[in-house]
């Protein structure tokens, strides 16, 4: 049998972790497709390649269901960034991050960075109805109409509601505060045996997002991508020794999996 | 295996069962329900020596509404190479029905010897009790329901519409044609097709009380009939599956469908894990592990109702010029990596080709049921089609205790109709397998395969060139030619007058009825000529094939026979296009000493997928 040629390895790996239904798939979909649409519960894990400038960033969207628990550490192996996602309206989803998902990151890179992301902020926070990420209206042309509507019109939103709360458009009780997330971030650093001082600050690494409105979504991904750049460069340098790399990189560069956004 | 509950003295035609008596003394109901809490029933409910509460099935779909005529064909000469078998006469009733094997694939292991079935009273009792249990939740009375045949199809919603939020107290809930419930032996709800399991927990409790009562006397409850409903129970390990159906399907068919549901659950969790979980914790809430998978089960049940592949336990592949199919197979054959065991190409939810590893599956073939589960999984999980999916999956008939790792990716975004499925035994092989996809993609671009595939489509019955023939399903059995091949069948598009959902379902119901007669355990038939009001059907099973045909009502018996002769000739002529003739193989294992199915070799991954640690 002929030697199987090595898969063009992406430069870096980012993993979305968190309980099912917190909105991981929706976040990724919002970021790559600029849309919010109905999702189907993820099976296993889904791999995406995102072109970020000259780099290829692989993103693993995981199911978060207990059924696939055993695969978590495999998806996390060698990860440069892990996005720990919870639902701001669901305290348990934050608790699960610590109980169930944090240990999966043991296989991640030693210098892996962690983001704690509270999604569905649109349900609790009027300001999350307006996306800060619009650096131009043109970018958002393809979106569903409802995404751009004003908060007070949300109640008339015709799309299937994600939860009973969005049906009425009322503001839900925010079960997880920003402070809770900051505290979790601190505990993550401790779990990893990292010094708070020499690590990225909690304020920078805790996000509140809305996949539904797009609030903070681009900021989240782009902050992370910028932060993993050093990791990419180091990896590329390490690979310089290998003669096959040039070839691989050529193929990577001509990869056709460019997403709708460019950078 | 064979359940023998046939009725004597039935020459030919339709078996009619007396509907169970309508009147049910209210005090019996009240008593029974008050006793439920103690898991006790009044003495006469289930006789000690009775194995089942099975009652002879009511058979004819139309008898009440439509004048139906059914007769045996005389052995008229059919000039095909296939010798016409004897028709259904008293002498050959005992003769083994050659197509029994096909249903065994799904049914195996579920047939228990059944004895005395003269239990109509308890049957009625039990059904009424189920109905009463629902009433308790609703606080309203049972209203008359419409004919199941009238509502056939109309209640069926498009795939993947969630019925979780449905109001279980509504009349519409009870009018669903087929309910399916899954519960644990401890009575914990696991799945309900319509309505949330929580809302139905008391109904499930009643079912479980029934099951455990019958179990406690060493009997296994199998099915219950009432005028309107057939209730079929299936216990598999620690799971109890229940179907409450107002379709006129046979118990055997309904049990086969429940088995598909069981297998789909196994495909997600493996049999071994489920056993271990319940050994560990009898009242474990399995919904924790199946959360998010409800739509996969919903999708499966919708397919089971609408796709005859499940009934026939055979694969329907997309008709394709054999040269194109061969070239696709060759592309798959060339893109391999260690531990890859199956490469499957799917278009429009139908199989294009399947290539398998030589040694892993030396002495076996992929069972159609496993392929159905895979196709359903793909259909149900493809909402976010841009990514490349990597997920553990168990093929229950191949090996119920082990996982494969499935790579699923669409080759034609954004349309997403052509799907590649690669199965590996190595959990870590994602990147290597994804690389195979890139090779396949490249080769397909070079050969312009995608646009050729896009042109492929199902065929019209008019191509057969036989007037009066409206539709058919033809399933060849293994012949030396395609020995150890995948069981397949071919069938044209359903066209007018079967274009509407209702009419499609009606035709499928007729086929299901013919199928149940052909596969009847008590009195299998080889040939049925069934004259209904709006069409005439002819079903014929030989040692070489199983055939169901639907003609316009004006056809004569002689015409039908000529038509079938022509049809068989046409299929013979077209078979290279209609079927996957020679499933190709490749070799990805360096040492060819691996054992195959069931062998707990180092091949498929038998780990527990990690969730046991979460108990
Ligand atoms: N209101 C609101 N609903 C959301 C948001 N993100 C996801 N959802 C909904 O939450 C449910 C689960 O989303 P999904 O992305 O599948 O979650 P995952 O299991 O973590 O991938 C879906 O019904 C989404 O529509 C959000 O930002 N706001
Ligand atoms: Mg998801």
Coordinates of N, CA and C in Angstrom, one line a residue, chain B residues 405-557:
Chain B
X405 N -15.8 4.9 13.5 CA -15.8 6.4 13.5 C -16.2 6.8 12.1
X406 N -17.2 7.6 12.0 CA -17.7 8.0 10.7 C -17.2 9.4 10.4
X407 N -16.7 9.5 9.2 CA -16.4 10.8 8.6 C -17.5 11.1 7.6
X408 N -18.2 12.3 7.8 CA -19.3 12.6 6.9 C -19.0 14.0 6.3
X409 N -19.1 14.1 5.0 CA -18.8 15.4 4.4 C -19.5 15.5 3.1
X410 N -20.1 16.6 2.8 CA -20.7 16.8 1.5 C -19.7 17.2 0.4
X411 N -19.9 16.7 -0.8 CA -18.9 17.0 -1.8 C -19.4 18.1 -2.7
X412 N -20.6 18.6 -2.6 CA -21.1 19.6 -3.5 C -21.8 20.8 -2.8
X413 N -21.1 21.4 -1.8 CA -21.7 22.5 -1.2 C -21.9 23.6 -2.2
X414 N -22.9 24.5 -2.2 CA -23.8 24.5 -1.1 C -25.1 23.6 -1.3
X415 N -25.2 22.9 -2.4 CA -26.4 22.1 -2.6 C -26.5 21.0 -1.6
X416 N -25.3 20.4 -1.3 CA -25.3 19.3 -0.4 C -26.2 18.2 -0.7
X417 N -26.1 17.6 -1.8 CA -26.8 16.4 -2.1 C -25.9 15.2 -2.2
X418 N -24.7 15.4 -2.5 CA -23.7 14.3 -2.6 C -22.9 14.2 -1.4
X419 N -23.0 13.1 -0.7 CA -22.4 12.9 0.6 C -21.4 11.8 0.6
X420 N -20.3 12.0 1.2 CA -19.3 10.9 1.4 C -19.3 10.5 2.8
X421 N -19.3 9.2 3.0 CA -19.3 8.6 4.3 C -18.1 7.6 4.4
X422 N -17.2 7.9 5.2 CA -16.0 7.0 5.4 C -16.0 6.5 6.8
X423 N -15.9 5.2 6.9 CA -16.0 4.6 8.3 C -14.6 4.0 8.6
X424 N -14.1 4.4 9.7 CA -12.8 3.9 10.1 C -12.9 3.2 11.5
X425 N -12.0 2.4 11.8 CA -12.0 1.8 13.2 C -11.1 2.5 14.1
X426 N -10.5 3.6 13.6 CA -9.5 4.3 14.4 C -10.1 5.7 14.8
X427 N -10.3 5.8 16.0 CA -10.8 7.1 16.6 C -10.0 8.3 16.2
X428 N -8.7 8.1 16.1 CA -7.7 9.2 15.9 C -7.5 9.5 14.4
X429 N -8.2 8.8 13.5 CA -7.8 8.8 12.1 C -8.5 10.0 11.3
X430 N -9.1 10.9 12.0 CA -9.8 12.0 11.3 C -9.0 12.6 10.2
X431 N -7.7 13.0 10.5 CA -7.0 13.8 9.5 C -6.6 12.9 8.3
X432 N -6.3 11.6 8.6 CA -6.0 10.7 7.5 C -7.2 10.5 6.6
X433 N -8.4 10.3 7.3 CA -9.6 10.1 6.6 C -10.0 11.3 5.8
X434 N -9.9 12.5 6.4 CA -10.2 13.7 5.7 C -9.3 13.9 4.5
X435 N -8.1 13.4 4.5 CA -7.2 13.4 3.4 C -7.8 12.5 2.2
X436 N -8.4 11.4 2.6 CA -9.0 10.5 1.6 C -10.1 11.3 0.9
X437 N -10.8 12.1 1.7 CA -11.9 12.9 1.0 C -11.3 13.8 0.0
X438 N -10.2 14.5 0.3 CA -9.6 15.4 -0.6 C -9.1 14.7 -1.9
X439 N -8.6 13.5 -1.7 CA -8.3 12.7 -2.9 C -9.5 12.4 -3.8
X440 N -10.5 12.0 -3.1 CA -11.8 11.7 -3.8 C -12.3 12.9 -4.5
X441 N -12.3 14.0 -3.8 CA -12.8 15.3 -4.4 C -12.0 15.6 -5.7
X442 N -10.7 15.5 -5.6 CA -9.8 15.8 -6.7 C -10.2 14.9 -7.9
X443 N -10.3 13.6 -7.6 CA -10.5 12.7 -8.7 C -11.9 12.9 -9.3
X444 N -12.8 13.3 -8.5 CA -14.2 13.5 -9.0 C -14.2 14.8 -9.8
X445 N -13.5 15.8 -9.5 CA -13.4 17.0 -10.3 C -12.8 16.6 -11.6
X446 N -11.7 15.8 -11.6 CA -11.0 15.4 -12.8 C -11.9 14.7 -13.8
X447 N -12.8 13.9 -13.2 CA -13.7 13.1 -14.1 C -15.1 13.7 -14.2
X448 N -15.2 14.9 -13.7 CA -16.5 15.6 -13.8 C -17.6 14.7 -13.2
X449 N -17.3 14.0 -12.2 CA -18.3 13.1 -11.7 C -19.5 13.8 -11.1
X450 N -19.3 14.9 -10.5 CA -20.4 15.5 -9.8 C -21.6 15.9 -10.7
X451 N -21.2 16.4 -11.9 CA -22.3 16.8 -12.8 C -23.0 15.6 -13.4
X452 N -22.2 14.5 -13.5 CA -22.8 13.2 -14.0 C -23.8 12.7 -12.9
X453 N -23.3 12.8 -11.7 CA -24.2 12.3 -10.6 C -25.5 13.1 -10.5
X454 N -25.3 14.4 -10.7 CA -26.5 15.3 -10.7 C -27.5 14.9 -11.7
X455 N -27.1 14.3 -12.8 CA -28.1 13.9 -13.8 C -28.8 12.6 -13.4
X456 N -28.2 11.9 -12.5 CA -28.8 10.6 -12.2 C -30.1 10.8 -11.5
X457 N -31.1 10.0 -11.8 CA -32.4 10.1 -11.1 C -33.1 8.8 -11.1
X458 N -34.1 8.7 -10.3 CA -35.0 7.6 -10.3 C -35.7 7.5 -11.6
X459 N -36.3 6.4 -11.9 CA -36.9 6.2 -13.2 C -38.5 6.2 -13.1
X460 N -39.1 6.3 -14.2 CA -40.5 6.3 -14.3 C -41.0 4.9 -14.7
X461 N -42.1 4.5 -14.2 CA -42.6 3.1 -14.5 C -42.9 3.0 -16.0
X462 N -43.1 4.2 -16.7 CA -43.5 4.2 -18.1 C -42.3 3.6 -18.9
X463 N -41.1 3.7 -18.4 CA -39.9 3.2 -19.1 C -40.0 1.7 -19.3
X464 N -40.8 1.0 -18.4 CA -40.9 -0.4 -18.6 C -41.8 -0.7 -19.8
X465 N -42.6 0.2 -20.1 CA -43.4 0.0 -21.3 C -44.6 -1.0 -21.2
X466 N -45.1 -1.0 -20.0 CA -46.3 -1.9 -19.8 C -47.5 -1.1 -19.3
X467 N -48.5 -1.0 -20.2 CA -49.6 -0.2 -19.8 C -50.3 -0.9 -18.6
X468 N -51.0 -0.2 -17.8 CA -51.7 -0.7 -16.7 C -50.8 -0.9 -15.5
X469 N -49.5 -1.0 -15.7 CA -48.6 -1.2 -14.6 C -48.3 0.2 -14.0
X470 N -48.7 0.4 -12.7 CA -48.5 1.7 -12.1 C -47.3 1.8 -11.2
X471 N -46.9 0.8 -10.6 CA -45.8 0.8 -9.7 C -45.4 -0.6 -9.4
X472 N -44.1 -0.7 -8.9 CA -43.7 -2.1 -8.5 C -42.5 -1.9 -7.5
X473 N -42.2 -3.0 -6.8 CA -41.0 -3.1 -6.0 C -40.5 -4.5 -6.3
X474 N -39.2 -4.6 -6.6 CA -38.6 -5.8 -7.0 C -37.4 -6.0 -6.2
X475 N -37.3 -7.1 -5.4 CA -36.2 -7.4 -4.6 C -35.6 -8.8 -5.0
X476 N -34.5 -8.8 -5.7 CA -33.9 -10.0 -6.0 C -33.2 -10.6 -4.8
X477 N -33.2 -11.9 -4.7 CA -32.4 -12.6 -3.6 C -31.1 -12.9 -4.1
X478 N -30.2 -13.3 -3.2 CA -28.9 -13.6 -3.5 C -28.9 -14.7 -4.6
X479 N -28.2 -14.3 -5.7 CA -28.0 -15.3 -6.7 C -26.5 -15.5 -6.8
X480 N -26.0 -16.6 -7.3 CA -24.5 -16.8 -7.3 C -23.8 -15.5 -7.8
X481 N -24.4 -14.9 -8.8 CA -23.8 -13.7 -9.3 C -23.4 -12.6 -8.3
X482 N -24.4 -12.3 -7.4 CA -24.1 -11.3 -6.5 C -24.1 -11.9 -5.1
X483 N -23.6 -13.0 -4.9 CA -23.5 -13.7 -3.7 C -22.8 -12.7 -2.7
X484 N -23.4 -12.7 -1.5 CA -22.8 -11.9 -0.4 C -22.9 -10.4 -0.7
X485 N -23.9 -10.1 -1.6 CA -24.1 -8.7 -1.8 C -25.0 -8.1 -0.9
X486 N -25.1 -6.9 -0.9 CA -26.1 -6.1 -0.2 C -27.4 -6.4 -0.7
X487 N -28.4 -6.7 0.1 CA -29.8 -6.9 -0.3 C -30.3 -5.6 -0.9
X488 N -30.8 -5.6 -2.1 CA -31.3 -4.4 -2.7 C -32.6 -4.6 -3.3
X489 N -33.3 -3.5 -3.6 CA -34.5 -3.6 -4.4 C -34.6 -2.4 -5.3
X490 N -35.5 -2.6 -6.3 CA -35.6 -1.5 -7.2 C -37.1 -1.1 -7.4
X491 N -37.3 0.1 -7.6 CA -38.7 0.6 -7.6 C -38.7 1.9 -8.3
X492 N -39.7 2.1 -9.2 CA -39.8 3.4 -9.9 C -40.3 4.5 -8.9
X493 N -40.3 5.7 -9.4 CA -40.9 6.8 -8.8 C -42.4 6.6 -8.6
X494 N -42.9 7.1 -7.5 CA -44.4 6.9 -7.3 C -45.0 8.1 -8.1
X495 N -45.8 7.8 -9.1 CA -46.4 8.8 -10.0 C -47.9 8.7 -9.9
X496 N -48.5 9.6 -10.5 CA -50.0 9.7 -10.5 C -50.5 8.3 -10.8
X497 N -51.6 7.8 -10.1 CA -52.4 8.6 -9.1 C -51.8 8.6 -7.7
X498 N -50.5 8.2 -7.6 CA -49.9 8.2 -6.2 C -48.9 9.3 -6.0
X499 N -49.4 10.5 -6.4 CA -48.5 11.7 -6.2 C -48.7 12.4 -4.9
X500 N -49.9 12.4 -4.4 CA -50.1 13.1 -3.1 C -49.5 12.2 -2.0
X501 N -49.3 12.9 -0.9 CA -48.7 12.1 0.3 C -49.8 11.1 0.8
X502 N -51.0 11.4 0.7 CA -52.1 10.5 1.2 C -52.1 9.3 0.3
X503 N -52.0 9.5 -1.0 CA -52.1 8.4 -1.9 C -50.9 7.5 -1.9
X504 N -49.7 8.1 -1.7 CA -48.5 7.4 -1.5 C -48.6 6.5 -0.3
X505 N -49.1 7.1 0.7 CA -49.2 6.3 2.0 C -50.2 5.2 1.8
X506 N -51.3 5.4 1.0 CA -52.3 4.4 0.8 C -51.7 3.2 0.0
X507 N -50.9 3.5 -1.0 CA -50.2 2.5 -1.8 C -49.2 1.7 -0.9
X508 N -48.5 2.5 -0.1 CA -47.6 1.8 0.8 C -48.3 0.9 1.8
X509 N -49.4 1.3 2.2 CA -50.2 0.5 3.1 C -50.7 -0.8 2.4
X510 N -51.0 -0.7 1.2 CA -51.4 -1.8 0.4 C -50.3 -2.8 0.3
X511 N -49.1 -2.2 0.0 CA -47.9 -3.1 -0.1 C -47.6 -3.7 1.2
X512 N -47.8 -2.9 2.3 CA -47.5 -3.5 3.6 C -48.4 -4.7 3.9
X513 N -49.7 -4.5 3.5 CA -50.6 -5.6 3.7 C -50.2 -6.8 2.9
X514 N -49.9 -6.6 1.6 CA -49.4 -7.7 0.8 C -48.2 -8.4 1.4
X515 N -47.3 -7.6 1.8 CA -46.1 -8.1 2.5 C -46.4 -8.9 3.7
X516 N -47.4 -8.4 4.5 CA -47.7 -9.2 5.7 C -48.3 -10.5 5.3
X517 N -49.0 -10.6 4.2 CA -49.6 -11.9 3.8 C -48.5 -12.8 3.3
X518 N -47.6 -12.3 2.5 CA -46.5 -13.1 2.0 C -45.6 -13.6 3.1
X519 N -45.4 -12.8 4.1 CA -44.5 -13.1 5.2 C -45.2 -13.6 6.5
X520 N -46.5 -13.9 6.3 CA -47.2 -14.4 7.5 C -46.5 -15.6 8.1
X521 N -46.4 -15.6 9.4 CA -45.7 -16.7 10.0 C -46.6 -18.0 10.0
X522 N -47.9 -17.7 10.1 CA -48.8 -18.8 10.2 C -49.2 -19.4 8.8
X523 N -49.3 -18.5 7.9 CA -49.7 -19.0 6.6 C -49.1 -18.2 5.4
X524 N -47.9 -18.4 5.2 CA -47.2 -17.6 4.2 C -47.8 -17.9 2.8
X525 N -47.9 -16.9 2.0 CA -48.4 -17.1 0.6 C -47.3 -16.8 -0.3
X526 N -47.4 -17.4 -1.5 CA -46.3 -17.2 -2.5 C -46.8 -16.2 -3.6
X527 N -48.1 -16.2 -3.7 CA -48.7 -15.4 -4.8 C -50.0 -14.9 -4.3
X528 N -50.2 -13.6 -4.5 CA -51.4 -13.0 -4.1 C -51.9 -12.1 -5.2
X529 N -53.1 -12.3 -5.6 CA -53.7 -11.4 -6.6 C -54.9 -10.7 -5.8
X530 N -54.7 -9.4 -5.7 CA -55.6 -8.7 -4.8 C -56.3 -7.6 -5.5
X531 N -57.6 -7.8 -5.7 CA -58.4 -6.8 -6.5 C -59.0 -5.8 -5.5
X532 N -58.5 -4.6 -5.5 CA -59.1 -3.6 -4.6 C -59.9 -2.7 -5.5
X533 N -60.5 -1.7 -4.9 CA -61.4 -0.9 -5.7 C -60.7 0.0 -6.6
X534 N -59.6 0.6 -6.2 CA -58.9 1.6 -7.0 C -57.6 1.0 -7.7
X535 N -57.3 -0.2 -7.4 CA -56.1 -0.8 -8.0 C -56.1 -2.3 -7.8
X536 N -55.3 -3.0 -8.6 CA -55.2 -4.4 -8.4 C -53.7 -4.7 -8.1
X537 N -53.5 -5.4 -7.1 CA -52.1 -5.7 -6.7 C -51.8 -7.2 -6.9
X538 N -50.5 -7.4 -7.3 CA -50.1 -8.8 -7.4 C -48.7 -8.9 -6.7
X539 N -48.7 -9.8 -5.8 CA -47.4 -10.0 -5.1 C -47.0 -11.4 -5.3
X540 N -45.7 -11.6 -5.5 CA -45.2 -12.9 -5.9 C -43.8 -13.1 -5.3
X541 N -43.6 -14.2 -4.6 CA -42.3 -14.5 -4.1 C -41.8 -15.8 -4.6
X542 N -40.6 -15.8 -5.1 CA -40.0 -17.1 -5.6 C -38.7 -17.2 -4.9
X543 N -38.0 -18.2 -5.2 CA -36.7 -18.4 -4.6 C -35.7 -17.4 -5.1
X544 N -36.0 -16.7 -6.1 CA -35.1 -15.7 -6.7 C -35.4 -14.3 -6.5
X545 N -36.7 -14.0 -6.2 CA -37.0 -12.6 -6.0 C -38.3 -12.5 -5.2
X546 N -38.6 -11.3 -4.8 CA -39.8 -10.9 -4.2 C -40.3 -9.7 -5.0
X547 N -41.6 -9.8 -5.4 CA -42.1 -8.8 -6.3 C -43.5 -8.3 -5.9
X548 N -43.6 -7.0 -5.9 CA -44.9 -6.4 -5.6 C -45.3 -5.5 -6.7
X549 N -46.4 -5.7 -7.3 CA -46.8 -4.9 -8.4 C -48.2 -4.2 -8.2
X550 N -48.3 -3.1 -8.8 CA -49.6 -2.4 -8.6 C -50.1 -2.0 -10.0
X551 N -51.3 -2.5 -10.4 CA -51.9 -2.2 -11.7 C -53.2 -1.4 -11.6
X552 N -53.6 -0.9 -12.7 CA -54.8 -0.2 -12.7 C -55.9 -1.2 -12.4
X553 N -57.1 -0.8 -11.9 CA -58.1 -1.8 -11.5 C -58.7 -2.5 -12.7
X554 N -58.4 -2.0 -13.9 CA -59.0 -2.7 -15.1 C -58.3 -3.9 -15.6
X555 N -57.1 -4.1 -15.0 CA -56.3 -5.1 -15.6 C -56.9 -6.5 -15.3
X556 N -56.7 -7.4 -16.3 CA -57.2 -8.7 -16.1 C -56.0 -9.6 -15.6
X557 N -56.4 -10.7 -15.1 CA -55.3 -11.6 -14.5 C -54.3 -11.9 -15.6

